Amino acid sequence: QVPLVESGGGSVQAGGSLRLSCAVSEHTYSTYCMGWFRQAPGKEREGVAGIDSDGSTTYADSVKGRFTISQDNAKNTMYLEMNSLKPEDTAMYYCALEGRGRPYCYGGYRFTYAYANRGQGTQVTVSS
């Protein structure tokens, strides 16, 4: 298990912005897939954004153009910049990581909820 620690969640009004951070402990994956998924009360987990060790990114249609995923390898940190937030973005947000067994991250953002390593989550609440 690779410890991951999210931070940066909070409460904002619709139209506001937040930046989530995910501190990633040292790991031995030479190539990897990382990403964010979320879960709202009573709803299924939903992949939001994915990034691989080559820097390629994918996004769910619901957040495309509003959210940006990035990584700072020097700081071992992944980010999710969230702009133009909507009430439907309210959820617990989790970061996740796994080794990349293929030349690509299968399914991109879609399967981030199934990655082998994940954090404890950070709550994002958007009010109308």
Coordinates of N, CA, C and O in Angstrom, one line a residue, residues 20 38 41 61-62 69 73 75 78 86 117-118 121 127:
L20 N -7.6 20.9 -4.9 CA -7.3 19.7 -4.1 C -5.8 19.3 -4.3 O -5.3 19.4 -5.4
R38 N -14.9 10.6 -7.0 CA -15.7 11.2 -6.0 C -16.9 10.3 -5.7 O -17.3 9.5 -6.5
P41 N -23.3 11.3 -1.3 CA -24.2 10.4 -0.5 C -25.3 9.8 -1.4 O -25.9 10.5 -2.2
D61 N -16.9 13.8 -18.7 CA -17.5 14.9 -19.5 C -18.1 15.9 -18.5 O -18.2 17.1 -18.8
S62 N -18.5 15.5 -17.3 CA -19.2 16.4 -16.4 C -18.3 17.5 -15.8 O -18.7 18.5 -15.3
I69 N -6.3 18.4 -13.9 CA -5.5 17.5 -13.1 C -4.0 17.8 -13.5 O -3.7 18.0 -14.6
N73 N 6.1 16.2 -9.9 CA 6.9 15.1 -9.5 C 8.0 15.5 -8.4 O 8.3 14.6 -7.6
K75 N 7.6 17.4 -6.0 CA 6.9 17.5 -4.7 C 6.1 16.2 -4.4 O 5.5 16.2 -3.3
M78 N -0.1 15.4 -6.5 CA -1.0 15.6 -7.6 C -2.0 16.6 -7.2 O -2.4 16.7 -6.0
K86 N -20.2 23.6 -9.2 CA -21.6 23.5 -9.2 C -22.1 22.7 -8.0 O -21.3 21.8 -7.5
N117 N -4.4 1.8 -4.6 CA -4.0 2.7 -3.5 C -4.9 3.9 -3.6 O -5.1 4.5 -4.6
R118 N -5.5 4.3 -2.4 CA -6.3 5.5 -2.4 C -6.2 6.2 -1.0 O -5.8 5.6 0.0
G121 N -9.8 10.7 1.6 CA -10.8 11.6 1.0 C -10.8 13.0 1.6 O -10.4 13.2 2.8
S127 N -22.5 25.1 -2.5 CA -23.9 25.6 -2.2 C -24.3 26.5 -3.3 O -23.6 27.2 -4.0

